[in-house]
Short mmCIF file of C-alpha atoms in Angstrom, two decimals:
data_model
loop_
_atom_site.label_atom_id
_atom_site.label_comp_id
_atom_site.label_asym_id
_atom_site.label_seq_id
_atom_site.Cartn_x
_atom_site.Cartn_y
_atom_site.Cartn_z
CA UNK L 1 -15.96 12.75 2.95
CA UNK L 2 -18.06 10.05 4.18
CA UNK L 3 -17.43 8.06 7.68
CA UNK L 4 -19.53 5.46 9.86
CA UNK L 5 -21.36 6.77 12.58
CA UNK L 6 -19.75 5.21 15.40
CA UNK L 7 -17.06 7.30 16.68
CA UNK L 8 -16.34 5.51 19.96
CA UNK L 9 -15.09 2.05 20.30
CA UNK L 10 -13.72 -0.57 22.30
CA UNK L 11 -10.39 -2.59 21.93
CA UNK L 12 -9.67 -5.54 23.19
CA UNK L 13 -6.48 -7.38 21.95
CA UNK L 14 -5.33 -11.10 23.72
CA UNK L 15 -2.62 -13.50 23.15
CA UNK L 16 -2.63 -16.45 21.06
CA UNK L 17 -0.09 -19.02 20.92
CA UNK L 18 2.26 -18.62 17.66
CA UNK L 19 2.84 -22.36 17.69
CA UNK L 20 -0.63 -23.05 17.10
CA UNK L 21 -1.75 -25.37 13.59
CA UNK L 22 -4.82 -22.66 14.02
CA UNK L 23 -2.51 -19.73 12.91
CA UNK L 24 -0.44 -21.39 10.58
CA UNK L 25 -2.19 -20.00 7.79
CA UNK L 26 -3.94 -16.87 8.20
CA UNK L 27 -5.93 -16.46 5.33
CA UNK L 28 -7.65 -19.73 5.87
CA UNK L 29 -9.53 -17.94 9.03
CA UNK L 30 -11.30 -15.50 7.32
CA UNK L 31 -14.97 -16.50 6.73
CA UNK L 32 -17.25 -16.47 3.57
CA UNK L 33 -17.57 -12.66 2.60
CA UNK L 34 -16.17 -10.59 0.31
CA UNK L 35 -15.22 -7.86 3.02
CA UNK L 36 -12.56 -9.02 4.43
CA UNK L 37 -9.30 -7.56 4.88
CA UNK L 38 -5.97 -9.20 4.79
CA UNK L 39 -1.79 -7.91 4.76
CA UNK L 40 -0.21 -11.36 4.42
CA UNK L 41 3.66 -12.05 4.08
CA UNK L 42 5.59 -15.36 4.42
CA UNK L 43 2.50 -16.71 6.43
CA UNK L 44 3.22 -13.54 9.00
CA UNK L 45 1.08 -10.14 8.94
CA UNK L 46 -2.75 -9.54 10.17
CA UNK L 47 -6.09 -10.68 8.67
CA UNK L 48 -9.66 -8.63 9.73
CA UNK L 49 -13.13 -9.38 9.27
CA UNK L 50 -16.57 -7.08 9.71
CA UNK L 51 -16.33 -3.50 9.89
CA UNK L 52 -16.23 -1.20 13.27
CA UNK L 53 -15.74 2.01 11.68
CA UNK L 54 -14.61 3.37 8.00
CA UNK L 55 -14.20 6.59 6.45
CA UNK L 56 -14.59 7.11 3.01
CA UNK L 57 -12.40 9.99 1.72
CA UNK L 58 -11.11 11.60 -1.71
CA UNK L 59 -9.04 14.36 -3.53
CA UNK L 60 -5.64 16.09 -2.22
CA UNK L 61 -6.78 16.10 1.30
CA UNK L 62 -7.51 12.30 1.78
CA UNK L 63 -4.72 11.43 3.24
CA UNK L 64 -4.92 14.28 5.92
CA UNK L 65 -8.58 13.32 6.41
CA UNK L 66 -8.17 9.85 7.51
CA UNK L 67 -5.06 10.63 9.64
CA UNK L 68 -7.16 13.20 11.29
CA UNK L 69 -10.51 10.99 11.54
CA UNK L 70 -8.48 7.83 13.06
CA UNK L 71 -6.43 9.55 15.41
CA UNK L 72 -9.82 10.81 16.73
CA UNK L 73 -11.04 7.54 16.66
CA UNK L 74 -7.79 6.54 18.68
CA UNK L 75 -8.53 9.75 21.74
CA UNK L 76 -12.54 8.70 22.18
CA UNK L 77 -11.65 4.86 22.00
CA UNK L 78 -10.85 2.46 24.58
CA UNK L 79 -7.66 0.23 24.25
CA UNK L 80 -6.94 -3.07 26.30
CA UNK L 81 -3.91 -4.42 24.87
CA UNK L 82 -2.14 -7.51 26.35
CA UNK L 83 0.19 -7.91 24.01
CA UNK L 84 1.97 -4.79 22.90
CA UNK L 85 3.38 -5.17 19.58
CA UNK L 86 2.34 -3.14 16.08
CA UNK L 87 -0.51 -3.86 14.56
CA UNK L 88 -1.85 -4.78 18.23
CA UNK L 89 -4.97 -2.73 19.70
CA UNK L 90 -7.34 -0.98 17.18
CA UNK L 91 -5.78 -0.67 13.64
CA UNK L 92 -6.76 0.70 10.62
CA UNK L 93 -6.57 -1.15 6.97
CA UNK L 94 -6.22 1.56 4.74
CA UNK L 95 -5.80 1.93 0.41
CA UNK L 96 -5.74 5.66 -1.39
CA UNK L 97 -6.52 6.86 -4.77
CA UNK L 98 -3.53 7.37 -6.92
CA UNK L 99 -4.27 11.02 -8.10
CA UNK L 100 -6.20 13.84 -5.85
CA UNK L 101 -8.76 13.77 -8.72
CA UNK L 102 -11.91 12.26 -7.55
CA UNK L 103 -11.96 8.90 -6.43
CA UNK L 104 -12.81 7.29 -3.52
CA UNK L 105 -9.92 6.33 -0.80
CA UNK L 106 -10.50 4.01 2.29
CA UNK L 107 -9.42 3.81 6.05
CA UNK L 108 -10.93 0.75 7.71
CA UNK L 109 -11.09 -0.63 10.71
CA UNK L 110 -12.46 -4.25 11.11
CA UNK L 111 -14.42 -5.84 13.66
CA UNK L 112 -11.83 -8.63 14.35
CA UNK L 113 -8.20 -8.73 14.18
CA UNK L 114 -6.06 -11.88 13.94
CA UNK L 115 -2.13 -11.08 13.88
CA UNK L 116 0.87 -12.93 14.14
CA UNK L 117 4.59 -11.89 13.50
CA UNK L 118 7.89 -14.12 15.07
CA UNK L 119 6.92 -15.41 18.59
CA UNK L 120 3.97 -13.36 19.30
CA UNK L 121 0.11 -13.88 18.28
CA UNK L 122 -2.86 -12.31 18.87
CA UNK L 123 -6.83 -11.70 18.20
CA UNK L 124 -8.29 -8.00 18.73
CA UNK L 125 -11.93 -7.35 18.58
CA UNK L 126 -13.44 -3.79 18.39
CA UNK L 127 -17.10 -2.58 18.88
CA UNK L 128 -19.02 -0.16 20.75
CA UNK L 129 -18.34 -2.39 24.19
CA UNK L 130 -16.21 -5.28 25.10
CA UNK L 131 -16.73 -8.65 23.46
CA UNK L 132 -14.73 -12.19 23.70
CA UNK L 133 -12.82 -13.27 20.87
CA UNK L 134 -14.61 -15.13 18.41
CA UNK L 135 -13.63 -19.22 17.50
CA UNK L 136 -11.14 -19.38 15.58
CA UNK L 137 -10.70 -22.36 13.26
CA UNK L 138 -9.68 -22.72 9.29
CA UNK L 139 -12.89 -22.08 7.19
CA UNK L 140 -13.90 -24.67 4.43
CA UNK L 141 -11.41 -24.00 1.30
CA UNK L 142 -13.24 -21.96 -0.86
CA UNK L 143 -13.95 -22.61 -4.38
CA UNK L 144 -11.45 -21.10 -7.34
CA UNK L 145 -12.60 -18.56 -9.92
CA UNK L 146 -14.44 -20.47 -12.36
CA UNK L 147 -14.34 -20.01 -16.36
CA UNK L 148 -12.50 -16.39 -16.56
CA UNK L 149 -11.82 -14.78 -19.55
CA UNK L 150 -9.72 -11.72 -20.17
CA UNK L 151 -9.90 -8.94 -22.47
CA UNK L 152 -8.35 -5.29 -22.96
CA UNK L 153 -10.53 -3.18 -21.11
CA UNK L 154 -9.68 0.87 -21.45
CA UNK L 155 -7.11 0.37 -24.41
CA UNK L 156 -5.86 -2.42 -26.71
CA UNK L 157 -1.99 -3.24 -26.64
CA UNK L 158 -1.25 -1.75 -29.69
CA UNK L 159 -2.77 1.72 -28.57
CA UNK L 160 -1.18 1.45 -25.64
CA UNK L 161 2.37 1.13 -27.52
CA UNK L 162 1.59 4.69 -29.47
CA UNK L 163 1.09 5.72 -26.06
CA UNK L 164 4.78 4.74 -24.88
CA UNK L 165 5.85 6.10 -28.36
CA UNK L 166 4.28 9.34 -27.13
CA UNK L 167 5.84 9.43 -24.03
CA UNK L 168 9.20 8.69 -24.97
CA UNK L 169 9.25 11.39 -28.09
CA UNK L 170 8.68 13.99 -25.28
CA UNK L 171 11.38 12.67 -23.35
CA UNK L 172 13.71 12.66 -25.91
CA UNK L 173 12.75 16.02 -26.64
CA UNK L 174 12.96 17.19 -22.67
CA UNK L 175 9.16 18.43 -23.14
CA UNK L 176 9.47 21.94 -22.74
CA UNK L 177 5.93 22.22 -21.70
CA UNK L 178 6.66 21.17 -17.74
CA UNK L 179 4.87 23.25 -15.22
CA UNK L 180 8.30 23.02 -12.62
CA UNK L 181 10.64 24.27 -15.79
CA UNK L 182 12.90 20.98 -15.38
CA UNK L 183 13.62 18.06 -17.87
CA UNK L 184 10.46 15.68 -17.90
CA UNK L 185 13.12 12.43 -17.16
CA UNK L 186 10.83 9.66 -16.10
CA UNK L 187 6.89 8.86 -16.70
CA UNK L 188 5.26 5.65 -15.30
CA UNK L 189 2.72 4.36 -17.85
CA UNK L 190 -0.33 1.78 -16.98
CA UNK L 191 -2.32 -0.23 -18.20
CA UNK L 192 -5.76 -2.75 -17.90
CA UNK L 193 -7.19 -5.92 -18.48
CA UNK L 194 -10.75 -7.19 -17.42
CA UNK L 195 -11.69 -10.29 -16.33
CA UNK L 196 -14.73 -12.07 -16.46
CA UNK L 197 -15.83 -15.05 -14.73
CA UNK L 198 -19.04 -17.05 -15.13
CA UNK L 199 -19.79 -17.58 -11.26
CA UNK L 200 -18.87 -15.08 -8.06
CA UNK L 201 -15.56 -15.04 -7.31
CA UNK L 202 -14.60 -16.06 -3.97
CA UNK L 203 -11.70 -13.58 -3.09
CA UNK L 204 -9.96 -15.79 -0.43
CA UNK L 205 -9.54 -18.51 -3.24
CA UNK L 206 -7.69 -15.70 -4.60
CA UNK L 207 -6.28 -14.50 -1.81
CA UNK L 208 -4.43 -18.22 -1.01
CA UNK L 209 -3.20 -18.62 -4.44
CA UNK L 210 -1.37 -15.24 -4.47
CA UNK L 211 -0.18 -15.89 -0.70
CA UNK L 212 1.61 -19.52 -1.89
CA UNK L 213 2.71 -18.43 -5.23
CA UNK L 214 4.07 -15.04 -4.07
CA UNK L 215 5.56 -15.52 -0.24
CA UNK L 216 7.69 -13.14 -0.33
CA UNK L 217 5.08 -10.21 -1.46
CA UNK L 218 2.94 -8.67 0.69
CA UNK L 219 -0.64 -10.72 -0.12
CA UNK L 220 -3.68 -7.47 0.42
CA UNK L 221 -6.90 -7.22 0.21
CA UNK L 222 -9.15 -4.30 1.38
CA UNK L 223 -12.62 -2.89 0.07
CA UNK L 224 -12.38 -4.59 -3.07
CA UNK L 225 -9.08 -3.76 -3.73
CA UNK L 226 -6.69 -7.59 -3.99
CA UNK L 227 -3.32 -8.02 -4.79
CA UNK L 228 0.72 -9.18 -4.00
CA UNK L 229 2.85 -6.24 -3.87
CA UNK L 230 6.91 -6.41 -3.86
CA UNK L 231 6.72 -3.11 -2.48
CA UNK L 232 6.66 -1.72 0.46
CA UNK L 233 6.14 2.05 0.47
CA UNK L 234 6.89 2.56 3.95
CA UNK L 235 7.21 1.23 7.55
CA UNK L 236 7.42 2.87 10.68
CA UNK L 237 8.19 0.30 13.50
CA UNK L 238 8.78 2.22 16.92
CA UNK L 239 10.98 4.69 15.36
CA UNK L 240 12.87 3.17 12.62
CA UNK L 241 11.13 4.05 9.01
CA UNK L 242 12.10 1.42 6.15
CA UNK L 243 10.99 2.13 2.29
CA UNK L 244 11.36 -0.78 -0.19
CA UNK L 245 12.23 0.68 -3.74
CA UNK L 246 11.67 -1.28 -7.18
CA UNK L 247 12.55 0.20 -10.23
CA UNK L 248 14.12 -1.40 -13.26
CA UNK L 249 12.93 -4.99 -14.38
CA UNK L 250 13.50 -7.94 -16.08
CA UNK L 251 12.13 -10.96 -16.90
CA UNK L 252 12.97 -14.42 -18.60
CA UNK L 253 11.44 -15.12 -22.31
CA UNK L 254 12.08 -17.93 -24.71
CA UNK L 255 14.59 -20.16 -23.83
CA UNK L 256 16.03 -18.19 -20.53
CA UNK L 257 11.83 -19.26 -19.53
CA UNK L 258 12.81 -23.08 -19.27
CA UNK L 259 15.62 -23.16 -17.78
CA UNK L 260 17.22 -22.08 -14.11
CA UNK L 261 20.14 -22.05 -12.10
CA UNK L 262 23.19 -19.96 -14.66
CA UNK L 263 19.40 -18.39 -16.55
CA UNK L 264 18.89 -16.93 -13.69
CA UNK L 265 22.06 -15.61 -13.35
CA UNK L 266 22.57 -14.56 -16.68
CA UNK L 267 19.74 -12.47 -16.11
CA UNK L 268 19.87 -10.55 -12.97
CA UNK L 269 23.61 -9.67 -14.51
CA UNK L 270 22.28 -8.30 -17.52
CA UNK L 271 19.33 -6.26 -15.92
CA UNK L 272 22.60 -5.00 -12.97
CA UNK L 273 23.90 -3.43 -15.83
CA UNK L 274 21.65 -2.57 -17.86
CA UNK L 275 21.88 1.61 -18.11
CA UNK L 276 18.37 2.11 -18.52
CA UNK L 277 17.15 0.46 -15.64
CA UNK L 278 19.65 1.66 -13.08
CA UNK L 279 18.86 5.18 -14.63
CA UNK L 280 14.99 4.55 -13.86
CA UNK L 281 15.60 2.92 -10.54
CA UNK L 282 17.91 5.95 -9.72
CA UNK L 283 15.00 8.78 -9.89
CA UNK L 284 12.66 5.99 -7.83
CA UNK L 285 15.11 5.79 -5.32
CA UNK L 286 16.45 9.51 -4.97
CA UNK L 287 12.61 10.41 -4.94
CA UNK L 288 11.60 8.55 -2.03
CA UNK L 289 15.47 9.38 -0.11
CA UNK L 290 14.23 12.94 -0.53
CA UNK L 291 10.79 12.86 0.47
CA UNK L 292 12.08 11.01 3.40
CA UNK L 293 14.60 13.11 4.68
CA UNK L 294 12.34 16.21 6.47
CA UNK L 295 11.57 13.78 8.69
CA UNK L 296 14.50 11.32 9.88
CA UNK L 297 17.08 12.50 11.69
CA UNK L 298 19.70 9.96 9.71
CA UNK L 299 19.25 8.01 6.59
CA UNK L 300 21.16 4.75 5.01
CA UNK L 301 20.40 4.70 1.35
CA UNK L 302 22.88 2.31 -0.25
CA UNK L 303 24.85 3.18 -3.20
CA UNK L 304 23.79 0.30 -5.60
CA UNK L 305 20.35 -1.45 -5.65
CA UNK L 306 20.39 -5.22 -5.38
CA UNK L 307 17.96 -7.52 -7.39
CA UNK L 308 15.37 -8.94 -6.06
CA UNK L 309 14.16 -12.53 -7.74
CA UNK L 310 10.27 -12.90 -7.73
CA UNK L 311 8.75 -16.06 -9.63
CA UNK L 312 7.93 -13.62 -12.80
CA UNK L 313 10.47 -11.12 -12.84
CA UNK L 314 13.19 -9.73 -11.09
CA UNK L 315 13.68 -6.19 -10.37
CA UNK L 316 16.29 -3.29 -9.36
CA UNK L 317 15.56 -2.55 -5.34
CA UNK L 318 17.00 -0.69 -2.86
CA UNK L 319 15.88 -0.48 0.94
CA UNK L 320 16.21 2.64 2.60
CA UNK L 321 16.54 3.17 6.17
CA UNK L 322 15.76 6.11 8.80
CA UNK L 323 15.20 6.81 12.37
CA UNK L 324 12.10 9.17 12.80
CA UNK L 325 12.34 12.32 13.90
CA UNK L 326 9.31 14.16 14.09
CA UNK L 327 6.89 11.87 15.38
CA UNK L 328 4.88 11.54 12.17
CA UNK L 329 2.74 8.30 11.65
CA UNK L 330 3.68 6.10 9.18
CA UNK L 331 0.14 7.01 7.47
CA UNK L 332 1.72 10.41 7.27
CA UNK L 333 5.05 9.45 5.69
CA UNK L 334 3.01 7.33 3.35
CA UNK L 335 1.35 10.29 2.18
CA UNK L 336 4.49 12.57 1.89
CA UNK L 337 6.17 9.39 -0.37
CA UNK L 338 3.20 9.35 -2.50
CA UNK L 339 3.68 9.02 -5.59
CA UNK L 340 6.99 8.44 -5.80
CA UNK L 341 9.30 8.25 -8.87
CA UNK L 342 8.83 4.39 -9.31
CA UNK L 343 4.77 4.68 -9.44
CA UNK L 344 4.68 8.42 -11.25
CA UNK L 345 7.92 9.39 -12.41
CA UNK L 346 10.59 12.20 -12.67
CA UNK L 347 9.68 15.29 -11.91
CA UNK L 348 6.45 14.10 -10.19
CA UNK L 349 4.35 17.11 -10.91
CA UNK L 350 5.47 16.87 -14.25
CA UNK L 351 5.00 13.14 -14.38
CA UNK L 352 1.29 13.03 -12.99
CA UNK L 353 0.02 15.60 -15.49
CA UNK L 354 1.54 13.52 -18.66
CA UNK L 355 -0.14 10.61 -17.38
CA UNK L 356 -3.26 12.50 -16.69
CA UNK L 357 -3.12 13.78 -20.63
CA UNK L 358 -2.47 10.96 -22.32
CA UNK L 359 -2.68 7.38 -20.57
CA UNK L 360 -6.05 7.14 -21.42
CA UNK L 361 -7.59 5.36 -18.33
CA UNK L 362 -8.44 6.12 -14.74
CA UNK L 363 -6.03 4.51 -12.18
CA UNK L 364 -8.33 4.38 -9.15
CA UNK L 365 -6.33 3.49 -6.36
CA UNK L 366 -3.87 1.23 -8.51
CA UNK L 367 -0.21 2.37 -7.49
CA UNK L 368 -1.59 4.24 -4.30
CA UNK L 369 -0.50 3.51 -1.24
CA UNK L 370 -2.24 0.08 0.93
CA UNK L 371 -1.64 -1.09 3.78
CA UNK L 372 -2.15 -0.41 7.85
CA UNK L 373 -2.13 1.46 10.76
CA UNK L 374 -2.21 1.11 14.42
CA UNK L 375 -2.72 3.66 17.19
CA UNK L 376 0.30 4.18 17.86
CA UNK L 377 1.37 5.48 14.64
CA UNK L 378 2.92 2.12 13.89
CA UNK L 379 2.38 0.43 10.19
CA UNK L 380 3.20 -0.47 6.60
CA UNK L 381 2.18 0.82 3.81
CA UNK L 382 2.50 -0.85 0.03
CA UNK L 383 1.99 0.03 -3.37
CA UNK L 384 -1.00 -1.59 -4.74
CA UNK L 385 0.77 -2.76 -7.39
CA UNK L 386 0.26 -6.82 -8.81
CA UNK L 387 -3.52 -5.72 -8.28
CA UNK L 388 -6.53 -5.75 -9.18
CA UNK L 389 -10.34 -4.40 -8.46
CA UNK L 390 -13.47 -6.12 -8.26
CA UNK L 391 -15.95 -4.32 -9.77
CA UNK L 392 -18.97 -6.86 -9.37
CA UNK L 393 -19.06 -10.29 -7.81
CA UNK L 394 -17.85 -11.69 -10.92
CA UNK L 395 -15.76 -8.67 -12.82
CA UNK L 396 -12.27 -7.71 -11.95
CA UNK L 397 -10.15 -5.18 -13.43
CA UNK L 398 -6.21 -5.99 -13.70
CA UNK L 399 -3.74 -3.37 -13.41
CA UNK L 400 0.05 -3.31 -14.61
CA UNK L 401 2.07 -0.44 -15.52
CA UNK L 402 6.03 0.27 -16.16
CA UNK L 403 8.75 3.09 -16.09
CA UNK L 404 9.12 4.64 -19.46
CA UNK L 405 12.34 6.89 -20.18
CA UNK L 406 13.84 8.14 -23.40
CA UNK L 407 15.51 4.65 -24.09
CA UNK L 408 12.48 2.78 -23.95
CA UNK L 409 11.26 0.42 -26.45
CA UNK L 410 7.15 0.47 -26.74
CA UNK L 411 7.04 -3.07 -27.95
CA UNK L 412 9.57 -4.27 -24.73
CA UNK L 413 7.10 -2.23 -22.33
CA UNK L 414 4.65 -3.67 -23.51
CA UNK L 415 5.95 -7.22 -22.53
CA UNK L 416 7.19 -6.06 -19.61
CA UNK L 417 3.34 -5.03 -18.63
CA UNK L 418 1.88 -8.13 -19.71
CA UNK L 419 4.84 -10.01 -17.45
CA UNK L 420 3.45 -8.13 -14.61
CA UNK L 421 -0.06 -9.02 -15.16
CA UNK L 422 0.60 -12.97 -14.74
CA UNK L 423 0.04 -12.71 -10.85
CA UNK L 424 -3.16 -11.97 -10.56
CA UNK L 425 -4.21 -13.88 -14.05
CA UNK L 426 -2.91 -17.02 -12.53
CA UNK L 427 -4.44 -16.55 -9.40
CA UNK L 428 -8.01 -15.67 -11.08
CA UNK L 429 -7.67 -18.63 -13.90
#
C-alpha cells in the first residue's frame, strides 16, 4: 500500500451558476493532461483535475484500505462547503482491481472539483491551505485518436470460443469440483483487444465522443482507466442506496441493424423472453438483492427486469432500491457488492476461481468497481465495464466480457463481446 504524503488538506467548495454556457459541458473544462478525472452523465456529474492526495492499494484488503485512509483524510482535513450537496467538499475518485490477486487499485482525490447536478453547481479546490477557484472556461477541442489499429491482444476469437465451450461443458455437467459444494450456474467470461495509434492519444477527445454517443452511461475516466458504463454498482444518496443491474443482452444484426422503430421492438420482445437471459439476469440480480440486504433496513427489488435500449445493445436491468441502515459508505457497500453475479457469476467463489483457471488473461481493474466518494459517505460507484486502459500514450487495451450459462452458444458470445467492444472502438477510431 502506497499513499501521497500529504495527509492534511484544505476544502473549499463555492457555488456556480447551473445556467451558465461555462458548465454546459463539463468535459470541455478539463485541461491538456492525461490525469484527469471525470464521472459524466447526461451532461450532469463532476470532472477533477491535479492530484491532492492518492493512495495506491491492492489484494483482498483494498477496499478496506482506502475506506480507512480517506476517512482519515476526511478527520485531519478542513471542509468549507457552501453548497451542501454530494459530491460537494473533498471527494475521492476511486477504481479497484477486479480480483484480490495483485493489482494495483486507486482512491484519488483531485486538486479541483467542478460539479453540477439539477439546479445546483459548484467548483471545490483542495490543497494543503486555502486557494481561489481557478478560471474556468472550455479548453481548445482536442485532437481525435489518429490512425488506430486493433488487434487480439491476450487471445484470438477463436480461442476464446474453446474457452466458452469449456465453460459451458462444466456447467452442463454442474462441475463437481466447486469449493462451496453448490451447482457452478453462472461464469462471466472476458475478453481483449489492443489498440494502437500512431500519435498520443488525447483522452478528453475520447472522453467527448463517449459522453455524446453514450448520454445515458456514466462517461469515467480515472488513472488511466476510460470508459461509458450502463451500470451503476451502487449509490448511496443521504440514505437511500440504489444498484443498477444488467444482465441478459441483445443486440440488432443483419437486417434488424438498418432498420428502427417495430426492429426495435421486435427485439427487446424477443430478448424479454428469452429464457436464457432472464435466467442470467436472475442470479445478477438476486446476487446484488442479497449482498444488499445486511445493510438496508427495507428493499424494493422488482419482480421483472425492464430493458434498457443503449445505441449498441439493449439489455435485461433491474434497479434495486434500499434505505441504509447501518451507516456504511457507499465505498463500503461497493465493496460488499463486488463482484456480483453480472461481472463474476453464480456462485461467486465458484465463479472467480473458473475464471482465474481458464480465461486466460488478467482483468486488471476491468469489471471492478469506479466511481466516487465524498466525505460524507455519499457516492456512486460503476462497473468499469465499456472500458478500456491506457497502457502508454499511444496503447490502449479494450475490455468486453459476457454471462456464459449452460445454454450458451460460443459463437453467439462471441458476437455478443465484439458488440460490446464498439464503444470504445468508435470513440478511439
Amino acid at each position: 500500500m502506497s499513499e501521497s504524503e500529504q495527509r492534511s488538506l484544505v476544502a473549499t467548495t463555492v457555488a456556480l451558476d447551473a445556467g451558465s454556457e461555462t458548465l454546459d459541458d463539463l468535459l470541455a473544462l478539463l485541461p491538456a493532461r492525461r490525469r484527469v478525472l471525470s464521472w459524466v452523465r447526461h451532461g450532469e456529474g463532476l470532472v477533477g483535475w491535479g492530484t491532492a492526495a492518492e493512495i495506491r492499494t491492492s489484494g483482498p484488503e483494498r477496499f478496506a484500505h482506502a475506506a480507512k485512509w480517506f476517512e482519515e483524510l476526511v478527520a485531519s482535513s478542513t471542509v468549507s462547503d457552501a453548497v451542501g450537496e454530494p459530491g460537494t467538499g473533498l471527494v475521492g475518485f476511486g477504481s479497484f482491481a477486479f480480483a484480490d490477486l495483485p493489482g494495483f487499485s486507486v482512491l484519488k482525490v483531485p486538486a479541483v472539483i467542478v460539479g453540477k447536478r439539477g439546479d445546483a453547481a459548484w467548483v471545490t479546490t483542495v490543497g494543503p491551505a486555502a486557494s481561489p477557484p481557478p478560471p474556468l472556461a472550455p479548453t481548445s477541442p482536442p485532437e481525435a485518436p489518429r490512425d488506430v489499429v486493433f488487434a487480439d491482444a491476450y487471445v484470438d476469437g477463436e480461442h476464446w470460443m474453446r474457452i466458452v465451450a469449456d465453460a459451458v461443458s462444466r456447467l452442463q455437467d454442474g462441475d463437481p469440483s466447486t469449493s462451496s459444494g453448490h451447482r457452478l450456474r453462472k461464469v462471466v467470461l472476458a475478453r481483449d483487444l489492443l489498440a494502437a495509434a500512431s500519435e498520443p492519444i488525447d483522452i478528453r477527445a475520447v472522453l467527448r465522443r463517449l459522453a455524446a454517443a453514450y448520454p445515458t452511461c456514466w462517461t469515467f475516466h480515472v488513472d488511466d482507466l476510460f470508459g461509458a458504463t450502463p451500470e451503476l454498482l451502487v449509490r448511496r444518496e443521504r440514505g437511500l442506496v440504489t444498484s443498477r443491474v444488467l444482465a441478459g443482452t441483445i443486440w440488432p444484426t443483419g437486417e434488424e441493424a438498418k432498420s428502427n422503430g417495430t426492429g426495435d421492438h421486435a427485439l427487446a420482445s424477443s430478448l424479454a423472453e428469452s429464457s436464457k437471459n432472464l435466467e442470467e439476469h436472475e442470479y445478477a440480480a438476486r446476487s446484488v438483492a442479497d449482498a444488499l440486504e445486511p445493510h438496508c433496513s427495507s428493499m424494493n427489488v422488482p419482480e421483472a427486469p425492464f430493458v434498457l435500449k443503449l445505441p449498441n445493445v439493449m439489455h435485461l436491468a433491474t434497479d434495486i432500491t434500499g434505505v441504509a441502515s447501518d451507516g456504511v459508505s457507499s465505498l463500503d457497500l461497493a465493496a460488499a457488492l463486488h463482484p456480483s453475479a453480472a461481472v463474476g457469476g453464480t456462485p461467486r467463489e465458484d465463479a472467480v476461481a473458473l475464471i482465474a483457471e481458464i480465461e486466460s488473461m488478467e482483468r486488471a481493474r476491468y469489471a471492478g468497481p469506479v466511481g466516487w466518494m465524498d466525505a460524507t459517505g455519499d457516492g456512486e460507484w460503476g462497473i468499469a465495464l465499456r472500458s478500456a486502459e491506457m497502457i502508454d500514450d499511444r496503447t490502449a487495451r479494450l475490455f468486453a466480457g459476457c454471462g456464459i450459462v449452460a445454454s450458451s452458444d460460443p459463437a453467439t458470445e462471441l458476437a455478443e463481446t465484439q458488440a460490446k467492444f464498439v464503444p470504445i472502438r468508435d470513440a478511439l477510431s
